[in-house]
Protein backbone atom coordinates (compact mmCIF):
# COMPACT_ATOMS: atom_id res chain seq x y z
CA UNK A 1 0.00 0.00 0.00
CA UNK A 2 1.57 3.34 -0.95
CA UNK A 3 1.36 6.35 1.35
CA UNK A 4 -1.55 7.83 -0.55
CA UNK A 5 -3.55 4.62 -0.30
CA UNK A 6 -2.84 4.27 3.39
CA UNK A 7 -3.89 7.87 4.04
CA UNK A 8 -7.01 7.15 2.05
CA UNK A 9 -7.76 4.06 4.17
CA UNK A 10 -7.15 6.04 7.31
CA UNK A 11 -9.54 8.75 6.22
CA UNK A 12 -12.24 6.79 4.50
CA UNK A 13 -11.80 3.25 5.80
CA UNK A 14 -10.86 0.18 3.83
CA UNK A 15 -14.01 -0.22 1.89
CA UNK A 16 -13.32 -3.19 -0.32
CA UNK A 17 -16.22 -5.25 1.05
CA UNK A 18 -18.62 -2.55 2.18
CA UNK A 19 -18.39 -0.25 -0.78
CA UNK A 20 -21.95 -0.83 -1.91
CA UNK A 21 -23.69 -0.40 1.42
CA UNK A 22 -21.62 2.64 2.41
CA UNK A 23 -21.95 4.44 -0.85
CA UNK A 24 -24.62 6.90 0.15
CA UNK A 25 -24.22 6.90 3.93
CA UNK A 26 -22.35 10.16 3.93
CA UNK A 27 -25.02 12.06 2.08
CA UNK A 28 -27.41 14.26 3.84
CA UNK A 29 -29.97 15.09 1.24
CA UNK A 30 -31.23 18.52 2.01
CA UNK A 31 -33.55 20.52 -0.15
CA UNK A 32 -31.61 23.04 -2.16
CA UNK A 33 -31.44 26.41 -0.46
CA UNK A 34 -30.65 29.45 -2.56
CA UNK A 35 -28.58 32.06 -0.83
CA UNK A 36 -28.49 34.14 -3.97
CA UNK A 37 -30.58 37.27 -4.02
CA UNK A 38 -33.48 37.21 -6.46
CA UNK A 39 -33.73 36.86 -9.36
CA UNK A 40 -32.50 33.35 -8.89
CA UNK A 41 -30.89 31.99 -12.03
CA UNK A 42 -32.66 29.06 -13.67
CA UNK A 43 -30.32 26.10 -13.56
CA UNK A 44 -28.39 27.20 -10.45
CA UNK A 45 -28.76 24.94 -7.45
CA UNK A 46 -26.93 25.19 -4.15
CA UNK A 47 -27.00 22.37 -1.63
CA UNK A 48 -25.87 23.56 1.78
CA UNK A 49 -23.76 21.23 3.95
CA UNK A 50 -24.36 18.33 1.68
CA UNK A 51 -21.15 16.90 3.11
CA UNK A 52 -20.73 17.09 6.87
CA UNK A 53 -17.98 19.21 8.42
CA UNK A 54 -15.98 16.09 9.32
CA UNK A 55 -16.27 14.58 5.89
CA UNK A 56 -15.39 17.89 4.23
CA UNK A 57 -12.25 18.09 6.37
CA UNK A 58 -11.33 14.57 5.30
CA UNK A 59 -11.76 15.44 1.64
CA UNK A 60 -9.71 18.60 2.13
CA UNK A 61 -6.87 16.56 3.66
CA UNK A 62 -7.00 13.89 1.01
CA UNK A 63 -7.10 16.36 -1.88
CA UNK A 64 -4.22 18.34 -0.37
CA UNK A 65 -2.20 15.19 -0.02
CA UNK A 66 -3.07 13.81 -3.43
CA UNK A 67 -2.60 16.97 -5.49
CA UNK A 68 -0.83 19.76 -3.66
CA UNK A 69 1.62 18.15 -1.34
CA UNK A 70 4.93 18.32 -3.20
CA UNK A 71 7.20 20.75 -1.32
CA UNK A 72 8.12 23.76 -3.42
CA UNK A 73 5.52 22.99 -6.07
CA UNK A 74 3.45 25.85 -7.44
CA UNK A 75 0.79 23.55 -8.89
CA UNK A 76 -2.68 24.86 -8.22
CA UNK A 77 -4.73 22.48 -10.34
CA UNK A 78 -5.27 18.75 -10.65
CA UNK A 79 -7.04 17.11 -13.58
CA UNK A 80 -8.81 13.80 -13.96
CA UNK A 81 -10.08 12.37 -17.23
CA UNK A 82 -12.03 9.16 -17.63
CA UNK A 83 -14.60 7.26 -15.66
CA UNK A 84 -14.11 7.33 -11.91
CA UNK A 85 -13.06 4.48 -9.68
CA UNK A 86 -15.90 4.55 -7.15
CA UNK A 87 -13.60 3.55 -4.32
CA UNK A 88 -11.59 6.78 -4.54
CA UNK A 89 -12.57 10.18 -3.09
CA UNK A 90 -13.14 11.65 -6.55
CA UNK A 91 -15.19 8.57 -7.40
CA UNK A 92 -17.34 9.17 -4.35
CA UNK A 93 -17.90 12.76 -5.37
CA UNK A 94 -18.89 11.58 -8.83
CA UNK A 95 -21.38 9.12 -7.27
CA UNK A 96 -22.90 11.98 -5.29
CA UNK A 97 -23.01 14.13 -8.43
CA UNK A 98 -24.79 11.39 -10.35
CA UNK A 99 -27.55 11.40 -7.76
CA UNK A 100 -27.97 15.16 -7.99
CA UNK A 101 -28.23 15.66 -11.73
CA UNK A 102 -31.57 16.13 -13.39
CA UNK A 103 -32.84 12.67 -14.41
CA UNK A 104 -33.26 13.77 -18.03
CA UNK A 105 -29.49 14.27 -18.18
CA UNK A 106 -28.60 10.69 -18.72
CA UNK A 107 -24.82 10.74 -18.53
CA UNK A 108 -21.87 9.74 -16.38
CA UNK A 109 -19.38 12.34 -15.21
CA UNK A 110 -15.93 11.61 -16.63
CA UNK A 111 -13.83 14.67 -15.92
CA UNK A 112 -12.78 16.51 -12.77
CA UNK A 113 -10.78 19.63 -12.05
CA UNK A 114 -9.34 20.14 -8.58
CA UNK A 115 -8.56 23.82 -7.99
CA UNK A 116 -6.41 25.16 -5.18
CA UNK A 117 -6.84 28.73 -3.97
CA UNK A 118 -4.54 30.29 -1.42
CA UNK A 119 -5.56 33.36 0.55
CA UNK A 120 -6.44 36.26 -1.75
CA UNK A 121 -6.62 34.16 -4.92
CA UNK A 122 -9.63 33.79 -7.20
CA UNK A 123 -10.72 32.77 -10.68
CA UNK A 124 -11.85 35.16 -13.41
CA UNK A 125 -15.44 35.31 -14.64
CA UNK A 126 -15.93 32.64 -17.29
CA UNK A 127 -18.36 30.22 -18.87
CA UNK A 128 -17.11 26.63 -18.74
CA UNK A 129 -15.94 25.40 -22.13
CA UNK A 130 -18.45 24.06 -24.65
CA UNK A 131 -16.55 20.80 -24.85
CA UNK A 132 -18.17 19.97 -21.53
CA UNK A 133 -21.78 18.91 -21.28
CA UNK A 134 -24.60 21.02 -19.94
CA UNK A 135 -24.23 20.19 -16.25
CA UNK A 136 -21.32 21.12 -13.98
CA UNK A 137 -21.22 20.13 -10.30
CA UNK A 138 -18.89 21.91 -7.86
CA UNK A 139 -17.80 20.89 -4.34
CA UNK A 140 -16.23 23.35 -1.89
CA UNK A 141 -13.67 22.45 0.76
CA UNK A 142 -11.63 24.56 3.15
CA UNK A 143 -12.16 28.30 3.33
CA UNK A 144 -15.40 30.06 2.41
CA UNK A 145 -15.61 31.82 -0.97
CA UNK A 146 -18.07 34.15 -2.61
CA UNK A 147 -18.85 33.08 -6.15
CA UNK A 148 -20.10 35.79 -8.48
CA UNK A 149 -22.43 35.10 -11.40
CA UNK A 150 -23.06 37.63 -14.15
CA UNK A 151 -25.32 37.43 -17.21
CA UNK A 152 -23.59 37.55 -20.61
CA UNK A 153 -24.86 39.28 -23.72
CA UNK A 154 -23.32 36.93 -26.27
CA UNK A 155 -23.23 33.28 -25.26
CA UNK A 156 -21.08 32.20 -28.20
CA UNK A 157 -18.30 34.64 -27.36
CA UNK A 158 -18.59 33.90 -23.67
CA UNK A 159 -18.16 30.19 -24.27
CA UNK A 160 -14.78 30.67 -25.92
CA UNK A 161 -13.49 33.56 -23.84
CA UNK A 162 -12.30 31.79 -20.73
CA UNK A 163 -11.54 34.25 -17.99
CA UNK A 164 -11.05 37.28 -20.19
CA UNK A 165 -13.01 40.45 -20.58
CA UNK A 166 -16.59 39.68 -21.50
CA UNK A 167 -19.52 41.68 -22.71
CA UNK A 168 -21.96 41.58 -19.84
CA UNK A 169 -25.63 42.08 -20.58
CA UNK A 170 -26.06 44.38 -17.62
CA UNK A 171 -24.27 45.13 -14.39
CA UNK A 172 -26.43 42.65 -12.49
CA UNK A 173 -24.59 40.07 -10.51
CA UNK A 174 -25.54 37.40 -8.07
CA UNK A 175 -23.27 36.42 -5.23
CA UNK A 176 -23.36 32.98 -3.75
CA UNK A 177 -21.50 32.11 -0.57
CA UNK A 178 -19.82 28.72 -0.79
CA UNK A 179 -18.69 27.06 2.41
CA UNK A 180 -16.97 23.75 3.05
CA UNK A 181 -19.41 20.95 2.31
CA UNK A 182 -21.60 23.02 0.01
CA UNK A 183 -22.30 21.76 -3.49
CA UNK A 184 -23.42 23.83 -6.46
CA UNK A 185 -24.85 22.83 -9.79
CA UNK A 186 -24.73 24.89 -12.95
CA UNK A 187 -26.94 23.77 -15.79
CA UNK A 188 -29.01 25.37 -18.54
CA UNK A 189 -29.24 29.14 -18.20
CA UNK A 190 -26.82 29.27 -15.28
CA UNK A 191 -24.31 27.16 -17.21
CA UNK A 192 -24.45 28.97 -20.58
CA UNK A 193 -26.09 32.36 -20.06
CA UNK A 194 -24.11 33.50 -17.03
CA UNK A 195 -20.46 33.59 -16.15
CA UNK A 196 -19.22 32.43 -12.80
CA UNK A 197 -16.03 33.46 -11.07
CA UNK A 198 -14.45 33.98 -7.68
CA UNK A 199 -13.28 37.56 -7.22
CA UNK A 200 -10.11 38.16 -5.24
CA UNK A 201 -11.86 40.76 -3.13
CA UNK A 202 -15.44 41.42 -2.15
CA UNK A 203 -17.28 44.26 -0.49
CA UNK A 204 -14.92 47.19 -0.84
CA UNK A 205 -11.62 45.41 -0.86
CA UNK A 206 -12.10 42.69 1.75
CA UNK A 207 -10.17 39.55 0.83
CA UNK A 208 -12.64 36.96 -0.48
CA UNK A 209 -10.86 33.68 0.21
CA UNK A 210 -9.13 34.05 3.58
CA UNK A 211 -7.19 30.81 3.70
CA UNK A 212 -6.68 27.71 1.57
CA UNK A 213 -9.72 26.54 -0.37
CA UNK A 214 -9.98 23.52 -2.65
CA UNK A 215 -12.81 22.98 -5.10
CA UNK A 216 -13.63 19.92 -7.15
CA UNK A 217 -15.73 20.44 -10.26
CA UNK A 218 -17.11 17.50 -12.18
CA UNK A 219 -18.11 17.52 -15.81
CA UNK A 220 -18.89 15.27 -18.73
CA UNK A 221 -16.91 15.63 -21.94
CA UNK A 222 -19.12 16.09 -24.98
CA UNK A 223 -18.68 13.33 -27.55
CA UNK A 224 -17.05 14.74 -30.68
CA UNK A 225 -17.56 11.83 -33.10
O1 LIG B 1 -13.54 26.95 -7.48
C1 LIG B 1 -14.68 26.89 -7.93
O2 LIG B 1 -15.66 26.54 -7.25
C2 LIG B 1 -14.91 27.27 -9.38
C3 LIG B 1 -14.01 26.56 -10.33
C4 LIG B 1 -14.40 26.80 -11.76
O3 LIG B 1 -15.23 27.59 -12.07
C5 LIG B 1 -13.76 26.01 -12.84
O4 LIG B 1 -12.81 25.25 -12.57
O5 LIG B 1 -14.21 26.12 -13.99
FE1 LIG C 1 -15.96 27.23 -14.09
PDB file of C-alpha atoms and ligand atoms in Angstrom:
ATOM      1  CA  UNK A   1       0.000   0.000   0.000  1.00  0.00           C
ATOM      2  CA  UNK A   2       1.569   3.339  -0.949  1.00  0.00           C
ATOM      3  CA  UNK A   3       1.358   6.351   1.350  1.00  0.00           C
ATOM      4  CA  UNK A   4      -1.551   7.826  -0.555  1.00  0.00           C
ATOM      5  CA  UNK A   5      -3.554   4.623  -0.301  1.00  0.00           C
ATOM      6  CA  UNK A   6      -2.840   4.265   3.393  1.00  0.00           C
ATOM      7  CA  UNK A   7      -3.893   7.868   4.043  1.00  0.00           C
ATOM      8  CA  UNK A   8      -7.005   7.149   2.055  1.00  0.00           C
ATOM      9  CA  UNK A   9      -7.761   4.057   4.169  1.00  0.00           C
ATOM     10  CA  UNK A  10      -7.154   6.040   7.311  1.00  0.00           C
ATOM     11  CA  UNK A  11      -9.541   8.753   6.216  1.00  0.00           C
ATOM     12  CA  UNK A  12     -12.239   6.790   4.500  1.00  0.00           C
ATOM     13  CA  UNK A  13     -11.802   3.246   5.797  1.00  0.00           C
ATOM     14  CA  UNK A  14     -10.860   0.180   3.831  1.00  0.00           C
ATOM     15  CA  UNK A  15     -14.007  -0.223   1.893  1.00  0.00           C
ATOM     16  CA  UNK A  16     -13.318  -3.191  -0.322  1.00  0.00           C
ATOM     17  CA  UNK A  17     -16.220  -5.246   1.048  1.00  0.00           C
ATOM     18  CA  UNK A  18     -18.617  -2.551   2.180  1.00  0.00           C
ATOM     19  CA  UNK A  19     -18.386  -0.252  -0.785  1.00  0.00           C
ATOM     20  CA  UNK A  20     -21.948  -0.828  -1.913  1.00  0.00           C
ATOM     21  CA  UNK A  21     -23.692  -0.404   1.424  1.00  0.00           C
ATOM     22  CA  UNK A  22     -21.617   2.635   2.411  1.00  0.00           C
ATOM     23  CA  UNK A  23     -21.951   4.440  -0.845  1.00  0.00           C
ATOM     24  CA  UNK A  24     -24.620   6.899   0.155  1.00  0.00           C
ATOM     25  CA  UNK A  25     -24.216   6.902   3.931  1.00  0.00           C
ATOM     26  CA  UNK A  26     -22.346  10.165   3.932  1.00  0.00           C
ATOM     27  CA  UNK A  27     -25.016  12.056   2.084  1.00  0.00           C
ATOM     28  CA  UNK A  28     -27.412  14.264   3.842  1.00  0.00           C
ATOM     29  CA  UNK A  29     -29.971  15.090   1.241  1.00  0.00           C
ATOM     30  CA  UNK A  30     -31.225  18.524   2.013  1.00  0.00           C
ATOM     31  CA  UNK A  31     -33.553  20.517  -0.147  1.00  0.00           C
ATOM     32  CA  UNK A  32     -31.609  23.043  -2.165  1.00  0.00           C
ATOM     33  CA  UNK A  33     -31.443  26.413  -0.461  1.00  0.00           C
ATOM     34  CA  UNK A  34     -30.652  29.448  -2.556  1.00  0.00           C
ATOM     35  CA  UNK A  35     -28.581  32.060  -0.835  1.00  0.00           C
ATOM     36  CA  UNK A  36     -28.490  34.139  -3.968  1.00  0.00           C
ATOM     37  CA  UNK A  37     -30.581  37.271  -4.015  1.00  0.00           C
ATOM     38  CA  UNK A  38     -33.476  37.215  -6.459  1.00  0.00           C
ATOM     39  CA  UNK A  39     -33.727  36.862  -9.362  1.00  0.00           C
ATOM     40  CA  UNK A  40     -32.499  33.345  -8.888  1.00  0.00           C
ATOM     41  CA  UNK A  41     -30.892  31.992 -12.032  1.00  0.00           C
ATOM     42  CA  UNK A  42     -32.664  29.058 -13.668  1.00  0.00           C
ATOM     43  CA  UNK A  43     -30.319  26.096 -13.557  1.00  0.00           C
ATOM     44  CA  UNK A  44     -28.389  27.202 -10.448  1.00  0.00           C
ATOM     45  CA  UNK A  45     -28.765  24.944  -7.450  1.00  0.00           C
ATOM     46  CA  UNK A  46     -26.931  25.192  -4.149  1.00  0.00           C
ATOM     47  CA  UNK A  47     -26.997  22.365  -1.625  1.00  0.00           C
ATOM     48  CA  UNK A  48     -25.865  23.556   1.777  1.00  0.00           C
ATOM     49  CA  UNK A  49     -23.757  21.233   3.952  1.00  0.00           C
ATOM     50  CA  UNK A  50     -24.363  18.328   1.681  1.00  0.00           C
ATOM     51  CA  UNK A  51     -21.148  16.900   3.106  1.00  0.00           C
ATOM     52  CA  UNK A  52     -20.731  17.091   6.872  1.00  0.00           C
ATOM     53  CA  UNK A  53     -17.975  19.211   8.418  1.00  0.00           C
ATOM     54  CA  UNK A  54     -15.979  16.087   9.319  1.00  0.00           C
ATOM     55  CA  UNK A  55     -16.269  14.580   5.892  1.00  0.00           C
ATOM     56  CA  UNK A  56     -15.388  17.886   4.234  1.00  0.00           C
ATOM     57  CA  UNK A  57     -12.250  18.093   6.369  1.00  0.00           C
ATOM     58  CA  UNK A  58     -11.331  14.573   5.299  1.00  0.00           C
ATOM     59  CA  UNK A  59     -11.760  15.439   1.637  1.00  0.00           C
ATOM     60  CA  UNK A  60      -9.711  18.595   2.125  1.00  0.00           C
ATOM     61  CA  UNK A  61      -6.867  16.562   3.657  1.00  0.00           C
ATOM     62  CA  UNK A  62      -7.004  13.895   1.007  1.00  0.00           C
ATOM     63  CA  UNK A  63      -7.103  16.363  -1.880  1.00  0.00           C
ATOM     64  CA  UNK A  64      -4.224  18.345  -0.366  1.00  0.00           C
ATOM     65  CA  UNK A  65      -2.199  15.186  -0.021  1.00  0.00           C
ATOM     66  CA  UNK A  66      -3.070  13.810  -3.427  1.00  0.00           C
ATOM     67  CA  UNK A  67      -2.602  16.966  -5.492  1.00  0.00           C
ATOM     68  CA  UNK A  68      -0.830  19.756  -3.661  1.00  0.00           C
ATOM     69  CA  UNK A  69       1.621  18.151  -1.336  1.00  0.00           C
ATOM     70  CA  UNK A  70       4.927  18.324  -3.196  1.00  0.00           C
ATOM     71  CA  UNK A  71       7.204  20.747  -1.321  1.00  0.00           C
ATOM     72  CA  UNK A  72       8.118  23.764  -3.424  1.00  0.00           C
ATOM     73  CA  UNK A  73       5.517  22.990  -6.071  1.00  0.00           C
ATOM     74  CA  UNK A  74       3.451  25.854  -7.441  1.00  0.00           C
ATOM     75  CA  UNK A  75       0.790  23.549  -8.893  1.00  0.00           C
ATOM     76  CA  UNK A  76      -2.679  24.857  -8.223  1.00  0.00           C
ATOM     77  CA  UNK A  77      -4.728  22.477 -10.343  1.00  0.00           C
ATOM     78  CA  UNK A  78      -5.274  18.745 -10.649  1.00  0.00           C
ATOM     79  CA  UNK A  79      -7.038  17.110 -13.585  1.00  0.00           C
ATOM     80  CA  UNK A  80      -8.806  13.805 -13.957  1.00  0.00           C
ATOM     81  CA  UNK A  81     -10.084  12.369 -17.231  1.00  0.00           C
ATOM     82  CA  UNK A  82     -12.033   9.155 -17.632  1.00  0.00           C
ATOM     83  CA  UNK A  83     -14.598   7.259 -15.658  1.00  0.00           C
ATOM     84  CA  UNK A  84     -14.107   7.333 -11.913  1.00  0.00           C
ATOM     85  CA  UNK A  85     -13.064   4.476  -9.683  1.00  0.00           C
ATOM     86  CA  UNK A  86     -15.896   4.547  -7.152  1.00  0.00           C
ATOM     87  CA  UNK A  87     -13.601   3.550  -4.318  1.00  0.00           C
ATOM     88  CA  UNK A  88     -11.589   6.784  -4.540  1.00  0.00           C
ATOM     89  CA  UNK A  89     -12.573  10.175  -3.093  1.00  0.00           C
ATOM     90  CA  UNK A  90     -13.139  11.645  -6.554  1.00  0.00           C
ATOM     91  CA  UNK A  91     -15.187   8.573  -7.399  1.00  0.00           C
ATOM     92  CA  UNK A  92     -17.340   9.169  -4.354  1.00  0.00           C
ATOM     93  CA  UNK A  93     -17.902  12.760  -5.372  1.00  0.00           C
ATOM     94  CA  UNK A  94     -18.893  11.576  -8.829  1.00  0.00           C
ATOM     95  CA  UNK A  95     -21.379   9.121  -7.268  1.00  0.00           C
ATOM     96  CA  UNK A  96     -22.904  11.976  -5.290  1.00  0.00           C
ATOM     97  CA  UNK A  97     -23.013  14.134  -8.427  1.00  0.00           C
ATOM     98  CA  UNK A  98     -24.790  11.394 -10.354  1.00  0.00           C
ATOM     99  CA  UNK A  99     -27.546  11.395  -7.764  1.00  0.00           C
ATOM    100  CA  UNK A 100     -27.967  15.157  -7.993  1.00  0.00           C
ATOM    101  CA  UNK A 101     -28.234  15.655 -11.728  1.00  0.00           C
ATOM    102  CA  UNK A 102     -31.570  16.133 -13.386  1.00  0.00           C
ATOM    103  CA  UNK A 103     -32.839  12.672 -14.413  1.00  0.00           C
ATOM    104  CA  UNK A 104     -33.259  13.767 -18.035  1.00  0.00           C
ATOM    105  CA  UNK A 105     -29.489  14.266 -18.183  1.00  0.00           C
ATOM    106  CA  UNK A 106     -28.603  10.695 -18.717  1.00  0.00           C
ATOM    107  CA  UNK A 107     -24.819  10.740 -18.531  1.00  0.00           C
ATOM    108  CA  UNK A 108     -21.865   9.744 -16.377  1.00  0.00           C
ATOM    109  CA  UNK A 109     -19.376  12.337 -15.214  1.00  0.00           C
ATOM    110  CA  UNK A 110     -15.931  11.610 -16.627  1.00  0.00           C
ATOM    111  CA  UNK A 111     -13.831  14.667 -15.923  1.00  0.00           C
ATOM    112  CA  UNK A 112     -12.778  16.513 -12.770  1.00  0.00           C
ATOM    113  CA  UNK A 113     -10.782  19.635 -12.045  1.00  0.00           C
ATOM    114  CA  UNK A 114      -9.342  20.141  -8.585  1.00  0.00           C
ATOM    115  CA  UNK A 115      -8.563  23.818  -7.991  1.00  0.00           C
ATOM    116  CA  UNK A 116      -6.410  25.158  -5.181  1.00  0.00           C
ATOM    117  CA  UNK A 117      -6.836  28.735  -3.967  1.00  0.00           C
ATOM    118  CA  UNK A 118      -4.544  30.292  -1.416  1.00  0.00           C
ATOM    119  CA  UNK A 119      -5.562  33.363   0.554  1.00  0.00           C
ATOM    120  CA  UNK A 120      -6.437  36.260  -1.746  1.00  0.00           C
ATOM    121  CA  UNK A 121      -6.623  34.165  -4.916  1.00  0.00           C
ATOM    122  CA  UNK A 122      -9.631  33.790  -7.204  1.00  0.00           C
ATOM    123  CA  UNK A 123     -10.717  32.773 -10.684  1.00  0.00           C
ATOM    124  CA  UNK A 124     -11.849  35.160 -13.414  1.00  0.00           C
ATOM    125  CA  UNK A 125     -15.440  35.307 -14.638  1.00  0.00           C
ATOM    126  CA  UNK A 126     -15.935  32.636 -17.286  1.00  0.00           C
ATOM    127  CA  UNK A 127     -18.363  30.221 -18.868  1.00  0.00           C
ATOM    128  CA  UNK A 128     -17.106  26.633 -18.740  1.00  0.00           C
ATOM    129  CA  UNK A 129     -15.937  25.404 -22.129  1.00  0.00           C
ATOM    130  CA  UNK A 130     -18.448  24.059 -24.648  1.00  0.00           C
ATOM    131  CA  UNK A 131     -16.546  20.802 -24.855  1.00  0.00           C
ATOM    132  CA  UNK A 132     -18.169  19.972 -21.531  1.00  0.00           C
ATOM    133  CA  UNK A 133     -21.782  18.915 -21.281  1.00  0.00           C
ATOM    134  CA  UNK A 134     -24.605  21.020 -19.937  1.00  0.00           C
ATOM    135  CA  UNK A 135     -24.232  20.190 -16.248  1.00  0.00           C
ATOM    136  CA  UNK A 136     -21.322  21.122 -13.980  1.00  0.00           C
ATOM    137  CA  UNK A 137     -21.215  20.133 -10.299  1.00  0.00           C
ATOM    138  CA  UNK A 138     -18.894  21.912  -7.859  1.00  0.00           C
ATOM    139  CA  UNK A 139     -17.800  20.893  -4.342  1.00  0.00           C
ATOM    140  CA  UNK A 140     -16.226  23.354  -1.895  1.00  0.00           C
ATOM    141  CA  UNK A 141     -13.671  22.453   0.760  1.00  0.00           C
ATOM    142  CA  UNK A 142     -11.630  24.557   3.146  1.00  0.00           C
ATOM    143  CA  UNK A 143     -12.157  28.303   3.327  1.00  0.00           C
ATOM    144  CA  UNK A 144     -15.397  30.061   2.406  1.00  0.00           C
ATOM    145  CA  UNK A 145     -15.615  31.816  -0.968  1.00  0.00           C
ATOM    146  CA  UNK A 146     -18.074  34.152  -2.608  1.00  0.00           C
ATOM    147  CA  UNK A 147     -18.853  33.084  -6.154  1.00  0.00           C
ATOM    148  CA  UNK A 148     -20.105  35.788  -8.477  1.00  0.00           C
ATOM    149  CA  UNK A 149     -22.430  35.097 -11.400  1.00  0.00           C
ATOM    150  CA  UNK A 150     -23.059  37.628 -14.151  1.00  0.00           C
ATOM    151  CA  UNK A 151     -25.315  37.433 -17.209  1.00  0.00           C
ATOM    152  CA  UNK A 152     -23.591  37.549 -20.614  1.00  0.00           C
ATOM    153  CA  UNK A 153     -24.856  39.282 -23.723  1.00  0.00           C
ATOM    154  CA  UNK A 154     -23.320  36.927 -26.266  1.00  0.00           C
ATOM    155  CA  UNK A 155     -23.227  33.283 -25.263  1.00  0.00           C
ATOM    156  CA  UNK A 156     -21.077  32.201 -28.200  1.00  0.00           C
ATOM    157  CA  UNK A 157     -18.296  34.639 -27.359  1.00  0.00           C
ATOM    158  CA  UNK A 158     -18.588  33.898 -23.670  1.00  0.00           C
ATOM    159  CA  UNK A 159     -18.160  30.194 -24.274  1.00  0.00           C
ATOM    160  CA  UNK A 160     -14.784  30.671 -25.922  1.00  0.00           C
ATOM    161  CA  UNK A 161     -13.495  33.564 -23.836  1.00  0.00           C
ATOM    162  CA  UNK A 162     -12.303  31.787 -20.734  1.00  0.00           C
ATOM    163  CA  UNK A 163     -11.539  34.255 -17.986  1.00  0.00           C
ATOM    164  CA  UNK A 164     -11.047  37.276 -20.188  1.00  0.00           C
ATOM    165  CA  UNK A 165     -13.011  40.453 -20.581  1.00  0.00           C
ATOM    166  CA  UNK A 166     -16.592  39.679 -21.503  1.00  0.00           C
ATOM    167  CA  UNK A 167     -19.523  41.677 -22.714  1.00  0.00           C
ATOM    168  CA  UNK A 168     -21.959  41.576 -19.842  1.00  0.00           C
ATOM    169  CA  UNK A 169     -25.632  42.076 -20.577  1.00  0.00           C
ATOM    170  CA  UNK A 170     -26.062  44.380 -17.622  1.00  0.00           C
ATOM    171  CA  UNK A 171     -24.267  45.128 -14.387  1.00  0.00           C
ATOM    172  CA  UNK A 172     -26.435  42.652 -12.491  1.00  0.00           C
ATOM    173  CA  UNK A 173     -24.589  40.068 -10.507  1.00  0.00           C
ATOM    174  CA  UNK A 174     -25.544  37.402  -8.068  1.00  0.00           C
ATOM    175  CA  UNK A 175     -23.270  36.419  -5.234  1.00  0.00           C
ATOM    176  CA  UNK A 176     -23.362  32.982  -3.746  1.00  0.00           C
ATOM    177  CA  UNK A 177     -21.502  32.110  -0.573  1.00  0.00           C
ATOM    178  CA  UNK A 178     -19.816  28.720  -0.790  1.00  0.00           C
ATOM    179  CA  UNK A 179     -18.689  27.060   2.412  1.00  0.00           C
ATOM    180  CA  UNK A 180     -16.970  23.753   3.049  1.00  0.00           C
ATOM    181  CA  UNK A 181     -19.408  20.948   2.309  1.00  0.00           C
ATOM    182  CA  UNK A 182     -21.599  23.015   0.006  1.00  0.00           C
ATOM    183  CA  UNK A 183     -22.299  21.762  -3.494  1.00  0.00           C
ATOM    184  CA  UNK A 184     -23.415  23.832  -6.455  1.00  0.00           C
ATOM    185  CA  UNK A 185     -24.848  22.829  -9.787  1.00  0.00           C
ATOM    186  CA  UNK A 186     -24.730  24.891 -12.947  1.00  0.00           C
ATOM    187  CA  UNK A 187     -26.940  23.770 -15.793  1.00  0.00           C
ATOM    188  CA  UNK A 188     -29.010  25.371 -18.538  1.00  0.00           C
ATOM    189  CA  UNK A 189     -29.242  29.144 -18.203  1.00  0.00           C
ATOM    190  CA  UNK A 190     -26.817  29.268 -15.275  1.00  0.00           C
ATOM    191  CA  UNK A 191     -24.312  27.162 -17.213  1.00  0.00           C
ATOM    192  CA  UNK A 192     -24.454  28.969 -20.581  1.00  0.00           C
ATOM    193  CA  UNK A 193     -26.089  32.357 -20.061  1.00  0.00           C
ATOM    194  CA  UNK A 194     -24.112  33.504 -17.031  1.00  0.00           C
ATOM    195  CA  UNK A 195     -20.455  33.595 -16.148  1.00  0.00           C
ATOM    196  CA  UNK A 196     -19.224  32.433 -12.801  1.00  0.00           C
ATOM    197  CA  UNK A 197     -16.033  33.462 -11.068  1.00  0.00           C
ATOM    198  CA  UNK A 198     -14.453  33.981  -7.679  1.00  0.00           C
ATOM    199  CA  UNK A 199     -13.276  37.556  -7.224  1.00  0.00           C
ATOM    200  CA  UNK A 200     -10.114  38.162  -5.241  1.00  0.00           C
ATOM    201  CA  UNK A 201     -11.858  40.758  -3.126  1.00  0.00           C
ATOM    202  CA  UNK A 202     -15.439  41.417  -2.154  1.00  0.00           C
ATOM    203  CA  UNK A 203     -17.276  44.264  -0.487  1.00  0.00           C
ATOM    204  CA  UNK A 204     -14.920  47.192  -0.840  1.00  0.00           C
ATOM    205  CA  UNK A 205     -11.618  45.409  -0.860  1.00  0.00           C
ATOM    206  CA  UNK A 206     -12.097  42.691   1.746  1.00  0.00           C
ATOM    207  CA  UNK A 207     -10.171  39.546   0.832  1.00  0.00           C
ATOM    208  CA  UNK A 208     -12.640  36.963  -0.478  1.00  0.00           C
ATOM    209  CA  UNK A 209     -10.856  33.677   0.213  1.00  0.00           C
ATOM    210  CA  UNK A 210      -9.132  34.050   3.577  1.00  0.00           C
ATOM    211  CA  UNK A 211      -7.190  30.805   3.704  1.00  0.00           C
ATOM    212  CA  UNK A 212      -6.684  27.715   1.568  1.00  0.00           C
ATOM    213  CA  UNK A 213      -9.723  26.539  -0.370  1.00  0.00           C
ATOM    214  CA  UNK A 214      -9.983  23.518  -2.650  1.00  0.00           C
ATOM    215  CA  UNK A 215     -12.810  22.981  -5.096  1.00  0.00           C
ATOM    216  CA  UNK A 216     -13.635  19.922  -7.147  1.00  0.00           C
ATOM    217  CA  UNK A 217     -15.730  20.438 -10.256  1.00  0.00           C
ATOM    218  CA  UNK A 218     -17.115  17.500 -12.178  1.00  0.00           C
ATOM    219  CA  UNK A 219     -18.109  17.519 -15.814  1.00  0.00           C
ATOM    220  CA  UNK A 220     -18.886  15.266 -18.729  1.00  0.00           C
ATOM    221  CA  UNK A 221     -16.907  15.634 -21.937  1.00  0.00           C
ATOM    222  CA  UNK A 222     -19.123  16.090 -24.977  1.00  0.00           C
ATOM    223  CA  UNK A 223     -18.679  13.330 -27.553  1.00  0.00           C
ATOM    224  CA  UNK A 224     -17.052  14.744 -30.678  1.00  0.00           C
ATOM    225  CA  UNK A 225     -17.561  11.827 -33.102  1.00  0.00           C
TER     226      UNK A 225
HETATM  227  O1  LIG B   1     -13.542  26.946  -7.476  1.00  0.00           O
HETATM  228  C1  LIG B   1     -14.679  26.887  -7.927  1.00  0.00           C
HETATM  229  O2  LIG B   1     -15.658  26.544  -7.247  1.00  0.00           O
HETATM  230  C2  LIG B   1     -14.909  27.275  -9.379  1.00  0.00           C
HETATM  231  C3  LIG B   1     -14.008  26.557 -10.332  1.00  0.00           C
HETATM  232  C4  LIG B   1     -14.398  26.797 -11.762  1.00  0.00           C
HETATM  233  O3  LIG B   1     -15.235  27.587 -12.075  1.00  0.00           O
HETATM  234  C5  LIG B   1     -13.762  26.015 -12.840  1.00  0.00           C
HETATM  235  O4  LIG B   1     -12.807  25.247 -12.565  1.00  0.00           O
HETATM  236  O5  LIG B   1     -14.209  26.123 -13.989  1.00  0.00           O
HETATM  237 FE1  LIG B   2     -15.955  27.226 -14.090  1.00  0.00          FE
END
